[in-house]
CSV table of C-alpha atoms in Angstrom, one decimal:
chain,number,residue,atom,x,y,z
G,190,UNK,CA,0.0,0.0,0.0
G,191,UNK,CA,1.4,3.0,-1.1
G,192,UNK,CA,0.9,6.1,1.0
G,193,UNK,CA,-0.2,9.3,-1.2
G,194,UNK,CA,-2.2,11.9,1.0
G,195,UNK,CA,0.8,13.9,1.4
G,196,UNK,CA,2.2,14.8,-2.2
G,197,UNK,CA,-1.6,14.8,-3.4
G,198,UNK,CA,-3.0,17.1,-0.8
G,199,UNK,CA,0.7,19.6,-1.2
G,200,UNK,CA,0.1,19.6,-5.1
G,201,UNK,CA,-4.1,19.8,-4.5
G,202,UNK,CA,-3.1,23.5,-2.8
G,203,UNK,CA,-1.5,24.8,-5.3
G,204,UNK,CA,-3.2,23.0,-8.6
G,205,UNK,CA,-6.4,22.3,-7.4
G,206,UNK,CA,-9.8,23.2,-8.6
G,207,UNK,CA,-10.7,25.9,-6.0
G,208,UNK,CA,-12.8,28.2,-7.9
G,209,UNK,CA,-15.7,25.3,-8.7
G,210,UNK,CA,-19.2,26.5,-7.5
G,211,UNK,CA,-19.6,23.4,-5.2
G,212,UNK,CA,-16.2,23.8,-3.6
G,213,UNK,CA,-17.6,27.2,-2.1
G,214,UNK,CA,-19.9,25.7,0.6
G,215,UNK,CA,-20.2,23.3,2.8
G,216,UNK,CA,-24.1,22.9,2.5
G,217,UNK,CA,-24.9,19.3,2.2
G,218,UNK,CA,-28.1,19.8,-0.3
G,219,UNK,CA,-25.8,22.0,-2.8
G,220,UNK,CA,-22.9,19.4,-2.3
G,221,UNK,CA,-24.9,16.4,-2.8
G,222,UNK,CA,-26.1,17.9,-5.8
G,223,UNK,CA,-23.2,18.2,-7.2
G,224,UNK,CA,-22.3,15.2,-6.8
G,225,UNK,CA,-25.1,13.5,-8.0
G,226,UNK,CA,-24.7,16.2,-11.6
G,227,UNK,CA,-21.6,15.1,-11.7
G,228,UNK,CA,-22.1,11.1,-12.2
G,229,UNK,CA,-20.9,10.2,-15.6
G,230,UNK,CA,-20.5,13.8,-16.5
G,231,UNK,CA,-18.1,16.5,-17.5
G,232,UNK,CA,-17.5,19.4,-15.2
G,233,UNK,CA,-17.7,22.0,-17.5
G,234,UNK,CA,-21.3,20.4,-18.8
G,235,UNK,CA,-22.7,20.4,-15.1
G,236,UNK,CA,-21.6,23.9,-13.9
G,237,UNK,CA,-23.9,26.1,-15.6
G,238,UNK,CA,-26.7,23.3,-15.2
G,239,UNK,CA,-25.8,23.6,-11.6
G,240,UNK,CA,-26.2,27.6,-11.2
G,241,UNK,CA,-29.8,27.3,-12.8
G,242,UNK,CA,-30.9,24.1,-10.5
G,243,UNK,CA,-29.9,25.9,-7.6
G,244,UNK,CA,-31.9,29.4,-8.4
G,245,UNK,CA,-34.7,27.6,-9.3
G,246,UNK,CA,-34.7,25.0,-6.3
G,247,UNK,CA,-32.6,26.4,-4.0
G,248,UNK,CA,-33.1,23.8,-0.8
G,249,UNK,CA,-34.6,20.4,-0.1
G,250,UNK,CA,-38.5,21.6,0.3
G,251,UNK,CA,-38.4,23.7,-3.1
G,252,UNK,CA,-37.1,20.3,-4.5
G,253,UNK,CA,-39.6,17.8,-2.7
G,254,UNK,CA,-42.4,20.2,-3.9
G,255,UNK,CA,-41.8,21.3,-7.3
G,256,UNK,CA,-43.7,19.8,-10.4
G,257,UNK,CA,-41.7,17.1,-11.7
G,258,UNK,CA,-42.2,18.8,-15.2
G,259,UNK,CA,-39.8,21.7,-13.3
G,260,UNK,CA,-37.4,19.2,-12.3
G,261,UNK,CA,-37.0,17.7,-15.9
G,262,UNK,CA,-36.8,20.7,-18.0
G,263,UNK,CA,-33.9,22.1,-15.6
G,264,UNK,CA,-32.4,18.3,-16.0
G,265,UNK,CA,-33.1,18.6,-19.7
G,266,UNK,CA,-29.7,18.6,-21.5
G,267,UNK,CA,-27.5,16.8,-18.7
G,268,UNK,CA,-28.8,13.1,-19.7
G,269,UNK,CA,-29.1,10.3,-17.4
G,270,UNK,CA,-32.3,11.2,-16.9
G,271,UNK,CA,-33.1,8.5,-14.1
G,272,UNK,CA,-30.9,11.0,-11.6
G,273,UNK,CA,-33.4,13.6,-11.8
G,274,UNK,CA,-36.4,11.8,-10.6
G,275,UNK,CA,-34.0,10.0,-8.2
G,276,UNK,CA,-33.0,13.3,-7.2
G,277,UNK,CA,-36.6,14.5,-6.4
G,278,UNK,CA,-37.2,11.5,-4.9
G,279,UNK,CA,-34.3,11.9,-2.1
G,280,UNK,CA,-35.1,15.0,-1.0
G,281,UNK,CA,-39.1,14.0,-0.6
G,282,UNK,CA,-37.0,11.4,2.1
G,283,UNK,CA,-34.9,13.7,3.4
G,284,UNK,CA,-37.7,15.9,4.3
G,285,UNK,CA,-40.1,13.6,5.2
G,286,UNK,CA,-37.5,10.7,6.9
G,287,UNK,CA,-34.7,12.8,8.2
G,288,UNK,CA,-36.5,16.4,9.2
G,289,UNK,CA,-35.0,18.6,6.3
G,290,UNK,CA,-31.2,17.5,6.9
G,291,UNK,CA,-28.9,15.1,4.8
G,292,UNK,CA,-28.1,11.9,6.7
G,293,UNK,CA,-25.4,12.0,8.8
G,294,UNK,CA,-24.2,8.6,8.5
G,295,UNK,CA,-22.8,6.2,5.6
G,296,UNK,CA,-25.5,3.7,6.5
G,297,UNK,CA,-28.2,5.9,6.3
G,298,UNK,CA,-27.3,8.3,3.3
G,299,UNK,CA,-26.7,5.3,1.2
G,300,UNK,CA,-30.8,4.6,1.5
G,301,UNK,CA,-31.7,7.9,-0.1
G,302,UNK,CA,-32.6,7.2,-4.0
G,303,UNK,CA,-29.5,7.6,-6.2
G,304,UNK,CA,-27.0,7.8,-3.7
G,305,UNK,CA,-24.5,5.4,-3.5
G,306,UNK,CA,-21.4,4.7,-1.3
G,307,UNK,CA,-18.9,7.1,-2.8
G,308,UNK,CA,-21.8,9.9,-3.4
G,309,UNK,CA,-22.8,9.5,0.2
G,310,UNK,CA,-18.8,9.3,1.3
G,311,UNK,CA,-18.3,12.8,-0.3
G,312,UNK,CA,-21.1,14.7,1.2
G,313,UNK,CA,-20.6,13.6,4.6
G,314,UNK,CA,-16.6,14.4,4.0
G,315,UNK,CA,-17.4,17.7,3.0
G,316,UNK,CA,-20.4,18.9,4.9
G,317,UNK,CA,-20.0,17.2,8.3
G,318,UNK,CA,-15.9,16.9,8.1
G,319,UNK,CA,-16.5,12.9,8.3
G,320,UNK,CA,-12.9,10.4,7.3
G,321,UNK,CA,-15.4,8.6,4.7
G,322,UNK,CA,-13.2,7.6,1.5
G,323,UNK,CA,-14.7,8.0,-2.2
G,324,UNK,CA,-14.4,5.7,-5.2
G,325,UNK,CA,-15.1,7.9,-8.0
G,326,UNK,CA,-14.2,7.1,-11.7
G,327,UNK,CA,-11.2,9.8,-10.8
G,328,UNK,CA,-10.5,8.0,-8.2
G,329,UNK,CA,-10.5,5.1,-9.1
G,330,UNK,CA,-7.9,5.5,-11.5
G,331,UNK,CA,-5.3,7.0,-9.8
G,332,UNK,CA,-5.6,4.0,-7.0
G,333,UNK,CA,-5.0,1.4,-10.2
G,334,UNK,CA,-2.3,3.2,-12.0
G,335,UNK,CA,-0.9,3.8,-8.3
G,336,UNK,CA,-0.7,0.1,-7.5
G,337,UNK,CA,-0.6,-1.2,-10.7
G,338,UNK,CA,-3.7,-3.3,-10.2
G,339,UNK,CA,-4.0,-5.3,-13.6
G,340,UNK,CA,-7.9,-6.5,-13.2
G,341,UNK,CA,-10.7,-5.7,-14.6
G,342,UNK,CA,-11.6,-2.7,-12.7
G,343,UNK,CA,-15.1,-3.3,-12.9
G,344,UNK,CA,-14.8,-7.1,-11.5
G,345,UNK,CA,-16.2,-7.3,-8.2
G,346,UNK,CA,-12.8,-8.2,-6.5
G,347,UNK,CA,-11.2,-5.5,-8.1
G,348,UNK,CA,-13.7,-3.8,-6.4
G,349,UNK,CA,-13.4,-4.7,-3.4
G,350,UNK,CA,-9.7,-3.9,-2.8
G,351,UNK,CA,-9.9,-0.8,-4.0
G,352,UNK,CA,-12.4,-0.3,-1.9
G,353,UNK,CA,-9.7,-1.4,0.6
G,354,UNK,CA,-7.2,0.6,-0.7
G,355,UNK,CA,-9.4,3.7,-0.6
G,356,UNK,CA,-10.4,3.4,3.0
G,357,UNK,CA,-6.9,2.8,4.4
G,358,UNK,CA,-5.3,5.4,2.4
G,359,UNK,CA,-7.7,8.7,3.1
G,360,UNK,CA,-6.6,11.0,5.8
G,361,UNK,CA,-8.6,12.6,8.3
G,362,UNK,CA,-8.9,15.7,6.1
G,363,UNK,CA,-11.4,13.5,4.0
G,364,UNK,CA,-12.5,16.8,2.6
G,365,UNK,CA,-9.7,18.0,1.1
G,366,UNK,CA,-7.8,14.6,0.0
G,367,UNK,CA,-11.2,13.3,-1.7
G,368,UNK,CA,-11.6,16.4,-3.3
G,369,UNK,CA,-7.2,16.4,-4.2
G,370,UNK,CA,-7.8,12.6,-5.5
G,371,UNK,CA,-11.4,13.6,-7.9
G,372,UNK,CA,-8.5,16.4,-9.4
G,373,UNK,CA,-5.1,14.4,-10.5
G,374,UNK,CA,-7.7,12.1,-11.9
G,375,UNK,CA,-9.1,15.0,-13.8
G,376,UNK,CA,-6.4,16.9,-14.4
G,377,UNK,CA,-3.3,14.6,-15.0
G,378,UNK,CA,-4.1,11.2,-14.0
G,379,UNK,CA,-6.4,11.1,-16.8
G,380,UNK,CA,-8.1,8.5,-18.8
G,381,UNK,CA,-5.7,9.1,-22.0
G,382,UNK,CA,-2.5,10.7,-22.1
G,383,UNK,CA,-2.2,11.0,-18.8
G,384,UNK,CA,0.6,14.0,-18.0
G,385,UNK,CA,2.7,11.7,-15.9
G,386,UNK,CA,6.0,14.4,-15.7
G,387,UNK,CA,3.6,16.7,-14.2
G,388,UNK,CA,1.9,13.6,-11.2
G,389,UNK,CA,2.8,14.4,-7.5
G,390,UNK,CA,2.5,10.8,-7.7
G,391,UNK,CA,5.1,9.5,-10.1
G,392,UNK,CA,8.3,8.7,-7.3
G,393,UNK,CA,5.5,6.6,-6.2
G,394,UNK,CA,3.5,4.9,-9.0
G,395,UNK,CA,4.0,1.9,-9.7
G,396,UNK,CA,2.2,1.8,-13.1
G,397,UNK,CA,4.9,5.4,-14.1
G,398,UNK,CA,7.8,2.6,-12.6
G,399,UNK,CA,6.7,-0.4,-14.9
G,400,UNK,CA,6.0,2.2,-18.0
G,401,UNK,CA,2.3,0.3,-18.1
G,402,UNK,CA,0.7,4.0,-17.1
G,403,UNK,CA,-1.6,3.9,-20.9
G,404,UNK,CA,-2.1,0.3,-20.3
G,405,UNK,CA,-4.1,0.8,-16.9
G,406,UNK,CA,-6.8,0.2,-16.1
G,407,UNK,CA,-7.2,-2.2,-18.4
G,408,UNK,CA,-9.4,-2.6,-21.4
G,409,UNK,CA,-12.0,-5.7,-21.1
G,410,UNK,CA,-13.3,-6.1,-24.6
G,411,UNK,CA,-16.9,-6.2,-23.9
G,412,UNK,CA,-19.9,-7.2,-26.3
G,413,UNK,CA,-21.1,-4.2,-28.9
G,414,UNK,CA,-24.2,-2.5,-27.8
G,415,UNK,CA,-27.7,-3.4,-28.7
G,416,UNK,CA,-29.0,-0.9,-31.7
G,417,UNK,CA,-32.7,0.2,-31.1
G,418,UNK,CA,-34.9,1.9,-34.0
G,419,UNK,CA,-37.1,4.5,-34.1
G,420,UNK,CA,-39.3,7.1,-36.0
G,421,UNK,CA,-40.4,9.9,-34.4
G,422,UNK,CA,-43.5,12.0,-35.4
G,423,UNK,CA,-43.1,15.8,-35.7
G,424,UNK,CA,-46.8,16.9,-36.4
G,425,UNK,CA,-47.7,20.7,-37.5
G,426,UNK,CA,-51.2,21.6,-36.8
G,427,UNK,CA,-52.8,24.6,-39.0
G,428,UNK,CA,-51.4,26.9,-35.9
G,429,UNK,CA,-48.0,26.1,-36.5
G,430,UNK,CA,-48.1,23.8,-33.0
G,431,UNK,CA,-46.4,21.0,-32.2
G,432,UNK,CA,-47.3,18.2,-30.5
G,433,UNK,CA,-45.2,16.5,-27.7
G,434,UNK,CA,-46.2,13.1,-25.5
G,435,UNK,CA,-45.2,12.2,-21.7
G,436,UNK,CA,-43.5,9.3,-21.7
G,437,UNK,CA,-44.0,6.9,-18.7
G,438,UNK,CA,-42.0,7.5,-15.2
G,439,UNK,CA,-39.9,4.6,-15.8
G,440,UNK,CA,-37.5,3.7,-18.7
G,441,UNK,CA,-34.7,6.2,-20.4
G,442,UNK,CA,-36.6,9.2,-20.8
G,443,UNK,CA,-38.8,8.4,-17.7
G,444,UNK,CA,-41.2,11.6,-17.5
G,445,UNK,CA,-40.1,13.6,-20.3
G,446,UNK,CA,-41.8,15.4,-23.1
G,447,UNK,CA,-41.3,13.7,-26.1
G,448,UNK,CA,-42.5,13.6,-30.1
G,449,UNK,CA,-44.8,10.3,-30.0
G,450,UNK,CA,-42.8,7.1,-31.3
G,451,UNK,CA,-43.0,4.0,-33.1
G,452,UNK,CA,-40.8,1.3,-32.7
G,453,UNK,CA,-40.2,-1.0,-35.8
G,454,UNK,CA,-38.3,-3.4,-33.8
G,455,UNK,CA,-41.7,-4.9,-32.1
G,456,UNK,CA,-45.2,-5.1,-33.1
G,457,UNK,CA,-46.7,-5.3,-36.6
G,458,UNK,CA,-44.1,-2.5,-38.2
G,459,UNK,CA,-41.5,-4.9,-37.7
G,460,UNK,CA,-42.4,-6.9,-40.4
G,461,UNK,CA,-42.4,-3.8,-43.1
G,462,UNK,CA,-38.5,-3.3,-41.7
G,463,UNK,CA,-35.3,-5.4,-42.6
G,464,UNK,CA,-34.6,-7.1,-39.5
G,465,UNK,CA,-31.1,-7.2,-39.6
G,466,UNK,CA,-31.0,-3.3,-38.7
G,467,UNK,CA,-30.2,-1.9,-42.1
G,468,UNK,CA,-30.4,2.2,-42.1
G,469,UNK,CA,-34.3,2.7,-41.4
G,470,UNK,CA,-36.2,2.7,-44.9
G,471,UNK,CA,-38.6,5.3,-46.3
G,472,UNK,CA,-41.0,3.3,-48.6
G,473,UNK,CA,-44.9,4.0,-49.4
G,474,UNK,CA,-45.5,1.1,-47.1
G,475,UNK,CA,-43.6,2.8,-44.0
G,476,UNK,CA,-45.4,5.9,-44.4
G,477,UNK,CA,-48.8,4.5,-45.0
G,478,UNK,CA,-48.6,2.5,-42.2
G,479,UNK,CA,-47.3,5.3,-39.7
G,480,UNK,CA,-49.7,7.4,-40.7
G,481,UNK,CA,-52.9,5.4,-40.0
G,482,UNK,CA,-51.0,4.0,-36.5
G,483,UNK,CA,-50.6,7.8,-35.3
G,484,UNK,CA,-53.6,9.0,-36.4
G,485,UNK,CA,-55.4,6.4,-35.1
G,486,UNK,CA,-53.6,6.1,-31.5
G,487,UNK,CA,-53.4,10.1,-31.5
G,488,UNK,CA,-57.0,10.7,-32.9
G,489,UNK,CA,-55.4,12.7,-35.6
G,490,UNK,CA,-56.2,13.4,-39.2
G,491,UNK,CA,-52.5,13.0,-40.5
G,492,UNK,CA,-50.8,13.8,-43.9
G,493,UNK,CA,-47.0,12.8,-43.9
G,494,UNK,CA,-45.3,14.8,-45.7
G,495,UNK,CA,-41.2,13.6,-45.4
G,496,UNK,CA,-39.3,11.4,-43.9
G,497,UNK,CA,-36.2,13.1,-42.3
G,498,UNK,CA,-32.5,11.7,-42.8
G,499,UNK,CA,-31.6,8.8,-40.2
G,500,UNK,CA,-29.9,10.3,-37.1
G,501,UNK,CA,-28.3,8.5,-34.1
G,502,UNK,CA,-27.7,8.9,-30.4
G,503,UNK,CA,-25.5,6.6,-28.4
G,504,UNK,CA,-26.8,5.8,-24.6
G,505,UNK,CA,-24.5,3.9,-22.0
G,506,UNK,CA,-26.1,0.5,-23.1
G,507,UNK,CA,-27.2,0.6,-26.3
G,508,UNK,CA,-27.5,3.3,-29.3
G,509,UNK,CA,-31.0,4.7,-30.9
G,510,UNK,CA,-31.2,4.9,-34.6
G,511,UNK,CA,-33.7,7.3,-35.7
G,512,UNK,CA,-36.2,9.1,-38.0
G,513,UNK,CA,-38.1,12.0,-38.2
G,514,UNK,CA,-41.7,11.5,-39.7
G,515,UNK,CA,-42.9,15.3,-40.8
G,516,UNK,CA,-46.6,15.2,-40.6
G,517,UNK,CA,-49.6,17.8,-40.8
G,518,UNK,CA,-52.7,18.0,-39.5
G,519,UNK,CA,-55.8,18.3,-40.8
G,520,UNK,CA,-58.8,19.4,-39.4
G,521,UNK,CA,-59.5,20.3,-35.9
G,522,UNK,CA,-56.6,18.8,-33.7
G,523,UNK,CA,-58.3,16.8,-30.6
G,524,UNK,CA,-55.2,15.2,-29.1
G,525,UNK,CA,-55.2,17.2,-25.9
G,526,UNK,CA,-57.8,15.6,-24.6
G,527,UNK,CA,-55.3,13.1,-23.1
G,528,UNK,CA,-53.4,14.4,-20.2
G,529,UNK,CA,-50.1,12.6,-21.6
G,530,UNK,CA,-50.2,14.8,-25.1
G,531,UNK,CA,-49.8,18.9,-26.0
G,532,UNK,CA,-49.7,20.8,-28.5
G,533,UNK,CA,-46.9,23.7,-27.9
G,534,UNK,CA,-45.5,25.9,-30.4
G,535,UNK,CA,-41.9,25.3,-31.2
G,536,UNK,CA,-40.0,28.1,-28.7
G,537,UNK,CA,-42.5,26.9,-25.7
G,538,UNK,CA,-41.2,22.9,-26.6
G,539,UNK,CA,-37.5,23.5,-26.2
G,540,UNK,CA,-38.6,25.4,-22.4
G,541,UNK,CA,-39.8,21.6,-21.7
G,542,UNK,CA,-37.9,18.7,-20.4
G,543,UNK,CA,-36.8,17.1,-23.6
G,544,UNK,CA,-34.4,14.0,-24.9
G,545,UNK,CA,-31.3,15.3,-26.5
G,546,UNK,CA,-32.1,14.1,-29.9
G,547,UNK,CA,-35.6,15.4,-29.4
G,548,UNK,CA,-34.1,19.0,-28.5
G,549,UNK,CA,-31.9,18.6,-31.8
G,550,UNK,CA,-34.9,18.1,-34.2
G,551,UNK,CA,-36.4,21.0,-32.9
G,552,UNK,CA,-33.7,23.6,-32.7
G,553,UNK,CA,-33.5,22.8,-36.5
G,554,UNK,CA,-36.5,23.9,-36.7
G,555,UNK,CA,-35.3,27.3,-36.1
G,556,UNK,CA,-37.1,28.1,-33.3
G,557,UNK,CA,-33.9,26.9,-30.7
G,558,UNK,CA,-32.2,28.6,-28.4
């Protein structure tokens, strides 16, 4: 075990990130936002997400109470959609479980929706001073290219003793050493091309020692992801409206506004399309049959008019290929009558909680922001 509080939290002084928004508070609702913002994501994509959360829904209550609609349209952009209504969710527990306040112990934080170990570690670190160790991806990293751990790092053993590792090597300044560790990973100890002559670490690593620093962690070759399909419906009614569906809570885009889908991978559409996932095909048949599906399940009249180009989106498990189905409508548009569908006009969409892609068909529409 190779100690490393020392040089990290000397170089941390100098180099660190001081000036991030979450760094100036101590405020456990502000800092577990962060962190939970942060999972999976870039700093500099979260920050000015973070500013607008927080002006919006400043504390615990103003979270537990706002519309979920509210919570998703300031989420709408960051991905990883599930954190949002996670995110709701804990602060409903926090004020009705734990009084208002944030947990102040490991084993309770961790029972809070979306919080795990190293998210809870961090906020108790930081707000309440606690020696709780982190095992962020950061982290993570700098413990294998440390120690040279050659496993795969995502191996439940592997796991485990860094786990180990992490515990036994933080210092009683938690606070600054987990916040020192997040920043070599960011800033030197880094995924690729990591800047080893400029590592507080490298007298000490084992990895910089046995010249295997680009070869850790390793790389376990894992199966392609999945490919989904989809068409998407953009309908114009004589207004120059829009109209946009709730999806259901749960799933990807759980609770999000959304332009009404049809799958061709299931269901009777699947037999007009290859099913060996060639690029999605425009033929009379597609469009005919689109057009009497939406127009029936929407109670729309229906003209499509185009079908756009095939786009694609990649998600952590498997990536959406995707059509845009221009449509108009004729006649007097009665889809609002269910709570789940609205018409808005193009502006008033992109203020909603929207899918990336979704967002991207729209700003092309001109009326982005």
């Amino acid at each position: 075990m190779i100690p490393i509080a020392e040089p990290l939290l000397a170089w941390y002084t100098r180099h660190g990130r001081h000036d991030l928004p979450w760094r100036q508070t101590r405020d456990p609702y502000r800092l577990w936002l962060a962190e939970i913002m942060l999972q999976q994501t870039r700093v500099e994509s979260v920050k000015p997400y973070y500013t607008r959360f927080l002006q919006a829904l400043p504390d615990w209550r103003a979270l537990a109470a706002a519309p979920q609609d509210q919570v998703l349209a300031l989420w709408s952009g960051l991905g990883y959609y599930t954190r949002a209504r996670n995110a709701q969710r804990a602060a409903q527990v926090v004020m009705a479980g734990f009084a208002g306040h944030f947990p102040d112990t490991l084993e309770k934080a961790v029972t809070l929706p979306g919080v795990g170990r190293s998210t809870a570690a961090a906020v108790l670190a930081s707000a309440f001073g606690h020696r709780q160790a982190i095992l962020d991806a950061n982290a993570r990293r700098v413990l294998i290219r440390s120690h040279a751990i050659a496993a795969d790092p995502k191996a439940t053993a592997t796991q485990q003793w860094l786990w180990t590792l992490a515990s036994a090597l933080t210092p009683e300044d938690a606070h600054g050493y987990n916040q020192a560790i997040q920043d070599l990973g960011a800033m030197i100890c880094t995924p690729r091309q990591p800047r080893c002559t400029d590592c507080p670490l490298a007298s000490r690593c084992k990895a910089h020692a046995e010249g295997r620093s680009h070869a850790l962690p390793v790389t376990v070759h894992r199966p392609p992801k999945p490919q989904r399909r989809a068409f998407f419906l953009l309908a114009a009614d004589p207004e120059g409206r829009i109209l946009l569906e709730k999806r259901p809570d749960s799933g990807i885009w759980g609770g999000l506004w959304c332009l009404p889908q049809a799958a061709p991978d299931s269901g009777e559409l699947s037999n007009l399309c290859n099913d060996t996932l060639p690029p999605l095909e425009d033929t009379p048949a597609i469009r005919q049959f689109l057009q009497e599906a939406w127009s029936r399940r929407l109670r729309l009249d229906l003209r499509l008019t185009a079908l756009g180009e095939e786009q694609q989106h990649v998600f952590t498990h498997f990536q959406l290929r995707f059509r845009c189905a221009h449509a108009r409508v004729l006649g007097s548009a009665v889809a609002d009558s269910a709570a789940t569908l609205r018409w808005y006009r193009p502006a008033d969409a992109l203020a909603q909680g929207l899918p990336t892609p979704i967002r991207r068909i729209l700003r092309n529409l001109g009326g982005g922001r």
